[in-house]
Structure formats: C-alpha cells, structure tokens
Coordinates of C-alpha atoms in Angstrom, one line a residue:
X204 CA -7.5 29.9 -0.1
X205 CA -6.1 32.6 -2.9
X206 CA -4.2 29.8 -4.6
X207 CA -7.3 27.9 -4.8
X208 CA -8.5 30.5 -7.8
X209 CA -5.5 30.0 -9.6
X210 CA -6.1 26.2 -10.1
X211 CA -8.9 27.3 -11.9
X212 CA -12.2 24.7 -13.2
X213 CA -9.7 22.1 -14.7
X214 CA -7.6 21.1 -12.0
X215 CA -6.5 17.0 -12.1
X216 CA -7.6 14.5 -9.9
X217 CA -6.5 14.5 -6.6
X218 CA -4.6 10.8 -6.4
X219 CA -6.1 8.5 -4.2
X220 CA -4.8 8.8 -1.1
X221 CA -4.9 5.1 -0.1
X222 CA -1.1 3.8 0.1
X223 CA 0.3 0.6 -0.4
X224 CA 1.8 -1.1 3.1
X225 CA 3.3 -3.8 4.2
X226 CA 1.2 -7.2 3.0
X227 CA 1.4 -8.8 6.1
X228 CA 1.4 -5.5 8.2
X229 CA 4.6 -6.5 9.7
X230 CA 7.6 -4.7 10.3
X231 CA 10.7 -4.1 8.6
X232 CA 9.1 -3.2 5.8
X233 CA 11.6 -3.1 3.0
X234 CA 9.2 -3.5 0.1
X235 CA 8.1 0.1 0.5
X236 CA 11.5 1.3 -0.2
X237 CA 13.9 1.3 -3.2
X238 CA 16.7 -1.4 -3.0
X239 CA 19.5 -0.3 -1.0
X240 CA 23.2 -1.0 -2.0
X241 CA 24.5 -2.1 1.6
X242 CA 23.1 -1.2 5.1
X243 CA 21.5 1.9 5.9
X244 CA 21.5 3.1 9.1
X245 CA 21.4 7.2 8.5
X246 CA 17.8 7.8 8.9
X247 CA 18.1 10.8 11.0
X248 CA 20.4 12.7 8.7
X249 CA 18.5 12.0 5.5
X250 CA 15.4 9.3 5.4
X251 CA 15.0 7.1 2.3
X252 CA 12.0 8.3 0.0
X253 CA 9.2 5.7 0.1
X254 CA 8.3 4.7 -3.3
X255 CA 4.9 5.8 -3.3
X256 CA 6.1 9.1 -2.2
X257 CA 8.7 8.8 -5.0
X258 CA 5.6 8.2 -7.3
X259 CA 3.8 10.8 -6.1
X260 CA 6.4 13.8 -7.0
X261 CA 6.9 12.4 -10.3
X262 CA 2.7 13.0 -11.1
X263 CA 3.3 16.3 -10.0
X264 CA 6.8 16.7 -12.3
X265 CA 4.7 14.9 -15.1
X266 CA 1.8 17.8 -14.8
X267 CA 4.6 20.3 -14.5
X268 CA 6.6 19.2 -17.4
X269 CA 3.2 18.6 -19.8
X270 CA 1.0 21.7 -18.5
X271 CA -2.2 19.2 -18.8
X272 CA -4.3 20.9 -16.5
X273 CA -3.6 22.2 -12.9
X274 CA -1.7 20.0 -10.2
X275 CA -4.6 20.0 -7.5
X276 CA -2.3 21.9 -5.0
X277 CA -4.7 23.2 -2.4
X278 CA -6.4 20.0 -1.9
X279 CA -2.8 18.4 -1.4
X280 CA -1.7 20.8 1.0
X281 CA -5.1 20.4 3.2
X282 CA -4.6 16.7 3.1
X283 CA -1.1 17.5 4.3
X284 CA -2.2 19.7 7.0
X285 CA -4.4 17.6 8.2
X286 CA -2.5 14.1 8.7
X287 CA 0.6 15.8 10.2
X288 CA -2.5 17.5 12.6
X289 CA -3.2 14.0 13.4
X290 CA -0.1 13.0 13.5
X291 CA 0.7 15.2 17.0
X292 CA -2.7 15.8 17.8
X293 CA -3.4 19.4 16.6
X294 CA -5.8 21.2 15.1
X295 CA -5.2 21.5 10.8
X296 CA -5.7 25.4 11.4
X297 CA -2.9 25.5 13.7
X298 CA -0.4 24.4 10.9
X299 CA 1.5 26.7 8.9
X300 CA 3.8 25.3 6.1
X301 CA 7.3 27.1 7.0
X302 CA 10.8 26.7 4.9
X303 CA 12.3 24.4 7.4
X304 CA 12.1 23.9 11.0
X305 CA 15.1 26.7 11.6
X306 CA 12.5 28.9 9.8
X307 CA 9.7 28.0 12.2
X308 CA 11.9 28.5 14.9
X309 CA 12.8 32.2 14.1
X310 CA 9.3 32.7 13.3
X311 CA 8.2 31.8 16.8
X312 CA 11.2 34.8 17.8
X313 CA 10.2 36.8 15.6
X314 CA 6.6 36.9 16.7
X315 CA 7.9 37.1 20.3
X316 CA 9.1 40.1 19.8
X317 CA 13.1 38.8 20.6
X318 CA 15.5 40.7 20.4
X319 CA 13.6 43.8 20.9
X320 CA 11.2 43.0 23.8
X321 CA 13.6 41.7 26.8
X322 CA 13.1 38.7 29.0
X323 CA 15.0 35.3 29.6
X324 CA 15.0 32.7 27.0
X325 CA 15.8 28.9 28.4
X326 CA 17.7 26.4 26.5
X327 CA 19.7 23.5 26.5
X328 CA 23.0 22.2 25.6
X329 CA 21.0 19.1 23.8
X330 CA 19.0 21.6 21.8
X331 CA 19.7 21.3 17.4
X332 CA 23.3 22.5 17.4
X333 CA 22.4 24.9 14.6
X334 CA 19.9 27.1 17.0
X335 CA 23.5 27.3 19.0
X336 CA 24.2 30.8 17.2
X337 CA 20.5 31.6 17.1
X338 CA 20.7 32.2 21.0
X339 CA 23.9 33.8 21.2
X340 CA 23.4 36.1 18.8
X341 CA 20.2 37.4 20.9
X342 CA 22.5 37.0 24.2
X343 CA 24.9 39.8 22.3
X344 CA 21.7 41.9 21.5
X345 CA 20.9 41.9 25.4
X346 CA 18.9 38.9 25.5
X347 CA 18.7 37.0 28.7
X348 CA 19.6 33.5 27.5
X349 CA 20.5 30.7 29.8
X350 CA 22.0 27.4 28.5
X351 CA 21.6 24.6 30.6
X352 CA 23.8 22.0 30.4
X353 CA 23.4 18.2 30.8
X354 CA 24.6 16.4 33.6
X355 CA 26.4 13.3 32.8
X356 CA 26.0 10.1 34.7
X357 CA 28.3 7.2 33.0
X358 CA 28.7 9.0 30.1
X359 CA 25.4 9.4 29.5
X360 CA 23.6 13.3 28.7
X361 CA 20.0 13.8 30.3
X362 CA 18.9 17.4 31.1
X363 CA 17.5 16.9 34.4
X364 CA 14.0 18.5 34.9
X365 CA 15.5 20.2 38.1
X366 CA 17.8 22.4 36.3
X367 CA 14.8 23.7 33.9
X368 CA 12.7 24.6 36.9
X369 CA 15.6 26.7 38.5
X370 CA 16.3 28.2 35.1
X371 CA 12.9 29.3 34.8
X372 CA 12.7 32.8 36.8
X373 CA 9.9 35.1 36.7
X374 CA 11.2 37.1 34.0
X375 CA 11.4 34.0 31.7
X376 CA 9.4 34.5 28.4
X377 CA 10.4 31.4 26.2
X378 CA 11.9 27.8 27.1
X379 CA 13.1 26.4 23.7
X380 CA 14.2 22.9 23.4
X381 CA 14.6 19.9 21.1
X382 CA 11.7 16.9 22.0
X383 CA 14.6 14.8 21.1
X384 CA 18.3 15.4 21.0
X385 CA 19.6 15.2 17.4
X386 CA 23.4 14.8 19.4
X387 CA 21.5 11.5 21.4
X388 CA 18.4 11.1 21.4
X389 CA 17.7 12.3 24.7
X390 CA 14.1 12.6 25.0
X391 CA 12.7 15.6 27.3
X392 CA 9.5 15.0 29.5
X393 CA 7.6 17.8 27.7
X394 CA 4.6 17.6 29.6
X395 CA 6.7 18.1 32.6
X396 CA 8.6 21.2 31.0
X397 CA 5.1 22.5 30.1
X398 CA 3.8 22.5 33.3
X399 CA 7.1 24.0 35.3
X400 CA 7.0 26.6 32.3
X401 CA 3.5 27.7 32.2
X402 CA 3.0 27.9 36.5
X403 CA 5.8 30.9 36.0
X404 CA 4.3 32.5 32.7
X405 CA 6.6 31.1 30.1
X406 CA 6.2 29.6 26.9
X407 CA 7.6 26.1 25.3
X408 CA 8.8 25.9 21.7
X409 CA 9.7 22.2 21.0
X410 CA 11.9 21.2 17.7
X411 CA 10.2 18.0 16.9
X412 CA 12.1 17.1 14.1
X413 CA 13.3 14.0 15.3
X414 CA 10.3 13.3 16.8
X415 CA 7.5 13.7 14.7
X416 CA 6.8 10.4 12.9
X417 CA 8.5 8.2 15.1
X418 CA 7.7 8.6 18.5
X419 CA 4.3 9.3 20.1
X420 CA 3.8 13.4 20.4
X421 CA 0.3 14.7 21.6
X422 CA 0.3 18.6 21.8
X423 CA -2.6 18.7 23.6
X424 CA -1.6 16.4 26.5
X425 CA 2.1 18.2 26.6
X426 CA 0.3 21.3 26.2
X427 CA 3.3 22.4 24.4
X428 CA 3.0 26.2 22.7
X429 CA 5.0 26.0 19.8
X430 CA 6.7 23.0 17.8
X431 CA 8.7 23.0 14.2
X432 CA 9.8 20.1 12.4
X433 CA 11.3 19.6 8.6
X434 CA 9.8 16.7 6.1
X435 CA 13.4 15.1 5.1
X436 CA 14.0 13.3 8.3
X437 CA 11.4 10.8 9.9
X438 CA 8.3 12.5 7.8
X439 CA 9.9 10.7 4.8
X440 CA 9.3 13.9 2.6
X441 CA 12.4 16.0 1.0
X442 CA 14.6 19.3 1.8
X443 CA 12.8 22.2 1.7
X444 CA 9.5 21.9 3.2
X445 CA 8.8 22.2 7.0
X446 CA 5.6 22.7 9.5
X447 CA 5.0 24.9 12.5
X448 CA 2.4 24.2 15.3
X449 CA 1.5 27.1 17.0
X450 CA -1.3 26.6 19.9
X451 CA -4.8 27.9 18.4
X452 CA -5.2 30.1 21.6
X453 CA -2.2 31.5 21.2
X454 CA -3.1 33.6 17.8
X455 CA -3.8 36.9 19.3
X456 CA -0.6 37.1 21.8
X457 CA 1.5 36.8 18.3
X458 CA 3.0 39.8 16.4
X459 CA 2.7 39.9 12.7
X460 CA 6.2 40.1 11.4
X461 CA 5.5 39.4 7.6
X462 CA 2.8 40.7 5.1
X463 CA 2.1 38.1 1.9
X464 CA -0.2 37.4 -0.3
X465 CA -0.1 33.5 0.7
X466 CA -1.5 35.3 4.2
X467 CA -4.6 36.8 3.0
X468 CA -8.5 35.2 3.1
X469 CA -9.9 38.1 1.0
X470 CA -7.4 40.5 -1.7
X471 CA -9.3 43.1 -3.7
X472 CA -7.1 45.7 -5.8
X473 CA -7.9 48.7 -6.5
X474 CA -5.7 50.1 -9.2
X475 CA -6.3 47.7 -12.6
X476 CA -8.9 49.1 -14.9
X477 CA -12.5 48.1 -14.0
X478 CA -11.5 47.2 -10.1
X479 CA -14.0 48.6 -7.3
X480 CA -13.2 51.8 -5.5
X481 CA -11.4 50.8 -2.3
X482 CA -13.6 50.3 1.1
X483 CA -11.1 50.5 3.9
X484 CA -9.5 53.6 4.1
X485 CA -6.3 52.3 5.4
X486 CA -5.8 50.0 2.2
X487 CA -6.6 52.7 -0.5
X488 CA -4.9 50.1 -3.2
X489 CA -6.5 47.0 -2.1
X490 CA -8.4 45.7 0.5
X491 CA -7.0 42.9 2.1
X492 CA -8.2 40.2 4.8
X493 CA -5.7 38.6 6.7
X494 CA -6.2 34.4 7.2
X495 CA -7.7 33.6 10.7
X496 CA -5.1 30.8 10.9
X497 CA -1.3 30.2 11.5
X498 CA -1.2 30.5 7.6
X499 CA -2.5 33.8 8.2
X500 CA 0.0 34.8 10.6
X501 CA 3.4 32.8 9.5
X502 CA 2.9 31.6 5.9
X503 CA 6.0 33.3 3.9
X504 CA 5.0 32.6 -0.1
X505 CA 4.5 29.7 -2.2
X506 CA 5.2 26.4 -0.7
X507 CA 7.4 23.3 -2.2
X508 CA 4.8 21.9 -4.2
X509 CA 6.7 18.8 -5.2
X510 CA 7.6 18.0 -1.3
X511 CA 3.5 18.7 -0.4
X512 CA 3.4 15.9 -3.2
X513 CA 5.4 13.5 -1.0
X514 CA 4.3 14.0 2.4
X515 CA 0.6 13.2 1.0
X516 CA 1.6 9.7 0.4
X517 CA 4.3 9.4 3.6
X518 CA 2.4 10.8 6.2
X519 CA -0.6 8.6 5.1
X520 CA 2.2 5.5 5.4
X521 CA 3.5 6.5 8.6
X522 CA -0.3 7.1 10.2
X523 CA -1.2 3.8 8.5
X524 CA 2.0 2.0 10.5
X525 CA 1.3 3.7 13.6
X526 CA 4.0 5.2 15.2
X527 CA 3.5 2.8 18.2
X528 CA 4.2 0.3 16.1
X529 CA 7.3 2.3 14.7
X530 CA 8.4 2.6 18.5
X531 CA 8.1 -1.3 19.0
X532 CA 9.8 -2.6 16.2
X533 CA 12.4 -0.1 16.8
X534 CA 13.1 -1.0 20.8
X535 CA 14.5 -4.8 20.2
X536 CA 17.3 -2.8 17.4
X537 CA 18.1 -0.2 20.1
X538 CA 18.6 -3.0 22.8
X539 CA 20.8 -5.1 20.5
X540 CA 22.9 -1.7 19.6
X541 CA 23.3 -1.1 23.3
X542 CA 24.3 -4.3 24.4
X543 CA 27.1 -4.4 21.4
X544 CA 28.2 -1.1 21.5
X545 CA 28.9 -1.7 25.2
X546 CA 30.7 -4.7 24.8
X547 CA 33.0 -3.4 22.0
X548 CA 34.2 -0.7 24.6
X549 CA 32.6 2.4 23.4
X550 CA 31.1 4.8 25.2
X551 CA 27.2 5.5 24.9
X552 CA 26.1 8.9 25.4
X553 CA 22.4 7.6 24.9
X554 CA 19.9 7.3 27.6
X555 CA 19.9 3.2 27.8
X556 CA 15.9 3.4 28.4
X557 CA 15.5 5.8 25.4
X558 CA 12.5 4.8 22.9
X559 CA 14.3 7.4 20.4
X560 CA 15.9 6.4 17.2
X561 CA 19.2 7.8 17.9
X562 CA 22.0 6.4 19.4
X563 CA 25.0 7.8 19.8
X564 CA 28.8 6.9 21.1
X565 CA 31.4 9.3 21.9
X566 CA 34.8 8.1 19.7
X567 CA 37.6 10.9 19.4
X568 CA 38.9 10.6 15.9
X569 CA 35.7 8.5 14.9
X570 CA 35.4 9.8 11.4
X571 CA 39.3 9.1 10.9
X572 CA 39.1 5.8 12.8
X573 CA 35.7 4.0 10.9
X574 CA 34.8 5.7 7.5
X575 CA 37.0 3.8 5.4
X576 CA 36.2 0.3 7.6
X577 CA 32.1 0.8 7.0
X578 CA 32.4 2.2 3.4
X579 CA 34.1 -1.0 2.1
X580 CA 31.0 -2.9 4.5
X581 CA 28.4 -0.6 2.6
X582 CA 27.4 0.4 6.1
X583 CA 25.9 4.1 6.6
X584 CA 26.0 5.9 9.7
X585 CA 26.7 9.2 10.7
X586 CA 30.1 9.8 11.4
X587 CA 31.2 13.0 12.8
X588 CA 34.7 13.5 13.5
X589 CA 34.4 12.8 17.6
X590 CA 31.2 10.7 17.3
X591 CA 29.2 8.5 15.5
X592 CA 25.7 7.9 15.3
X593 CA 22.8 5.1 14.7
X594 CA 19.4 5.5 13.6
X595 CA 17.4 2.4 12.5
X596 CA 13.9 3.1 10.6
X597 CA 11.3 0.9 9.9
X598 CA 13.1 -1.2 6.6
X599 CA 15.9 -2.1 9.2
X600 CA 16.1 -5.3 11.0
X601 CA 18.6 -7.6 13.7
X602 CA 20.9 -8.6 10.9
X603 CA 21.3 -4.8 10.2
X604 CA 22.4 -3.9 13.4
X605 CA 24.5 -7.4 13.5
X606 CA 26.5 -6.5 10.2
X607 CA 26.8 -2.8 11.8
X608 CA 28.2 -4.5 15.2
X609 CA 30.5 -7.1 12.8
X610 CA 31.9 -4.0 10.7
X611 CA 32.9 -2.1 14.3
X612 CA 36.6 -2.9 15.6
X613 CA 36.7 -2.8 19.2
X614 CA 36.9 0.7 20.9

C-alpha cells in the first residue's frame, strides 16, 4: 500500500493481538465491559466499547498526541480486513473500508451505473429506513424501483420469499435488502433471495449491519454480491468507520466512479524536480496504477484510524466468542422477552422464531407512554415515538430482561 511509505522505518509495534475474554468462557460477559449505571438494553442503536477496544484507541491517541514514532496503520488495517473477512466468510481483498454502511450502499449504485443506466431495483419495506429516500429519489430520476411490503400475520412483519420472486422481472438489475430488519429483526433467507435473483440476472446487495457479528453470515454459501455494514453497532467499533464486500468476481462488471490516491498500487509524478519523464502517455503528470482490489475500486481517502484501532481488538473478541455462541446465549433472553411482552398485552412485530437481536413491539405514543417510567429504572431501550425496541448483547443476562419486564406497565 501507498500509506505503507509514509509510516516510514520507525513505525511502533503492532499490539498484540491476543484479547482478554471471558475466564471461564461463559457468557454474559460483563467483565469485558465498563460498569454500567442501570440496564442496558440499546445495543443495536449504539454498542458499548469493550475495554480492550477502549485501550486500544487510546495507544493510538497516545502516539498521536506524543509523535513517538508512526502508529503502525497499515498493518492494523490488514488485520482488520482480514478478521471481518473471516467474520462472513470473504476474501480480505474483497474488503474496502467505506465511511459507513449508507456510503457502501451508494457506492454499490454508483458503480451500477443508477440513475443513469435503467432497469428495476427490488426492495423492501423492512429495508434501513434511511435507504427509504435513497430509492425514491432514483424512482423520481426514472428508476424502476419496486417496494415490497411485508405481509402481516398476528402482527408480525416477514417479507415472504414469494413476493421477491414476482418482483423480480427480467429487467431487474439490483435486489437491495437489509439481512436483518433494523425496524424487527426480521431476518431474510438470503441464500434463497440469491438464488431467485441470480436465475433472472440480478444482483443482491445485503445491509448487514445488524447482522454482522451477531448472527452467522457466510457470503460464499448465500452467494450474496454485495453487503455493507458500519463498526458502531454489533462490531463493537465507533461512528465513522464502515466495510463493503463486494464479490471478487464481480471487479470487472463495476464502474469506477472515484479517482484517489488511497486507490492506487503504483503513483509516480512527473512534475517535482528530479522525477522521471512520464511513461504512459495518457498520464503525462504521473503514472498511476490502480489497486487490483475493492480498495482499488471503492476506497474514498484516509480511513478512521482511531476506529481501525478498535475493531482490531473487537473483532478479534467477537471471533474469539463465536458468533454461535453469541446466537445461543442470546435465544433463552429473546424467549423470555417474548413470553413477557406477550403477556403484558403488547403487540410483537418480531418473528417469534427469530435468532436476531431485535425485538420489537408496536406501542402508539410509546415514547410519551415509557421514557420517564424506564429512565427513573435506569433501563435503556429504544424508544421511538410509536415503538419500542429490545436488543440484548452478550454482557446482558435473565435478570436484565426481568428488570426490563418489571419496569413495563401493562399495554
């Protein structure tokens, strides 16, 4: 890499990547985390920093602050690269580091071709509310987009497979979708949607940012083209940092929509004294080699060094857990928050057989109704003003959920 000359001969040593986990390598695992002041149960808005990762952005703020030598950036990033690679099965070279997983999103668009080349683009009413004006804003530049909706059985929202194969028409290009719903936790079978997809010549981009480090993903098996996901949520990380996956195969049927220096292999200028005379007559000022990988194709400048920092210590923690393991602690908490939701009289909108750490009740008025009742429990959720949301992580436990369930008046 380019950045790799900058760090230059006296470059720190890259931190151990060995973490510290659980002693017992038993879940919850609260020891791992700073104290809280009541119960959290927020994870999928905002997941707590572990401490280690804590640790590691302060050695990078401490090299920052005292200029002793080079943080060993490149080498962090690889590491980076290559545990979320293991993390869904992927290849490190089909990893670029994008802004956040909005940004990867647009970039998969972008290198579409959308709005410019035509062609139907499939999505879903349980996609990330915030792609909502993404897709209507290419349906108002003459975009095909259709927007399936779910169908609701008991008040619960599942986009049936059935209504993705009849959306998918010849002329479909793209079917975008989240893995998992950030309004429920519905979980798509994205193997399935790959298949339908790719028998009628269209693509899958998956949002995977509530899926990535907490339930099992395998792009290889799914097949899947595309996926995007953001380091704040279940990757433990911080704001500001996200990856994109982009099939290795896939490389040469992308358009190049950005030109950086964070994209090249090979930069030679041609206009400083003592520089070579240029060699390629179409780059008479320097002669530049594009990367080979999705770097090469997507990355957009310098990445957030101090997030980098983090994920090398979280992703090694969550890989270390297993996410398996993440799923089976997790699924007695999600039974538990089923059964007492129901019984209080709300209404889940959650798939009762869902492995995915969101659950979700439909409550009109729930932000008026509940905010000041689980503040003065020191109980966090997310509270919208129609509907609330739970989403246990691996420091929660039973008595969590039972304080939650306590806190709750009936519906």
């Amino acid at each position: 890499m380019l950045s790799g000359v900058l760090a230059g001969a006296g470059a720190l040593p890259l931190a151990a990547s060995a973490v510290t986990r659980p002693a017992s390598g038993a879940l919850p695992d609260r020891a791992s985390f700073a104290p809280m002041p009541g119960v959290y149960l927020d994870s999928g808005t905002m997941h707590p920093v572990p401490l280690g990762a804590r640790d590691a952005a302060r050695a990078y703020l401490d090299q920052r602050a005292t200029m002793n030598g080079h943080y060993p950036t490149d080498e962090v990033e690889t590491r980076v690269k290559a545990s979320f690679a293991r993390l869904i099965n992927a290849k490190p070279e089909e990893i670029a580091f994008v802004q956040s997983t909005t940004a990867g999103e647009q970039a998969i668009i972008d290198a579409l071709g959308f709005p410019r080349e035509k062609g139907r683009i499939v999505t879903d009413t349980l996609h990330f509310f915030g792609s909502f004006y993404l897709y209507e804003e290419l349906a108002r530049q003459g975009v095909d987009v259709a927007w399936i909706r779910p169908r609701d059985a008991q008040g619960v929202a599942r986009i049936a497979i059935d209504d993705i194969e009849r959306a998918i028409i010849p002329s479909t290009r793209l079917v975008a979708l989240s893995l998992v719903s950030t309004y429920n936790g519905f979980e798509h079978d994205l193997k399935r949607v790959c298949e339908i997809a790719h028998a009628k010549g269209a693509l899958v981009y998956a949002d995977i940012i509530h899926a990535a480090g907490t339930v099992p993903i395998d792009v290889r098996a799914t097949n899947v083209d595309f996926a995007a996901c953001a380091s704040y949520k279940w990757l433990m990380g911080d704001f500001g940092l996200g990856l994109l996956y982009v099939r290795a195969d896939l490389h040469d049927r992308l358009t190049r929509t950005r030109f950086g220096y964070y994209q090249l292999a090979g930069f030679a200028p041609h206009v400083y004294p003592f520089d070579p005379p240029a060699t390629k007559p179409d780059y008479p000022i320097a002669d530049v080699t594009p990367r080979p990988d999705m770097e090469g194709l997507f990355a957009g400048g310098t990445h957030a060094h101090t997030i980098s920092a983090m994920l090398g210590f979280s992703l090694d923690y969550i890989l270390g857990i297993g996410v398996d393991r993440i799923v089976a602690h997790r699924q007695p908490l999600l039974e538990r928050l089923h059964q007492g939701l129901d019984a209080l009289g709300y209404t889940v909108v959650t798939p009762p057989e869902s492995r995915t750490p969101l659950v979700t009740c439909v409550l009109e008025g729930a932000h008026t109704r509940l905010a000041d009742r689980l503040k003065a429990a020191k109980i966090q959720i997310t509270l919208s003003r129609n509907r609330f949301r739970v989403s246990p992580s691996v420091f929660n436990d039973l008595d969590d959920i039972e304080r939650l369930l306590a806190a709750l008046p009936k519906a």
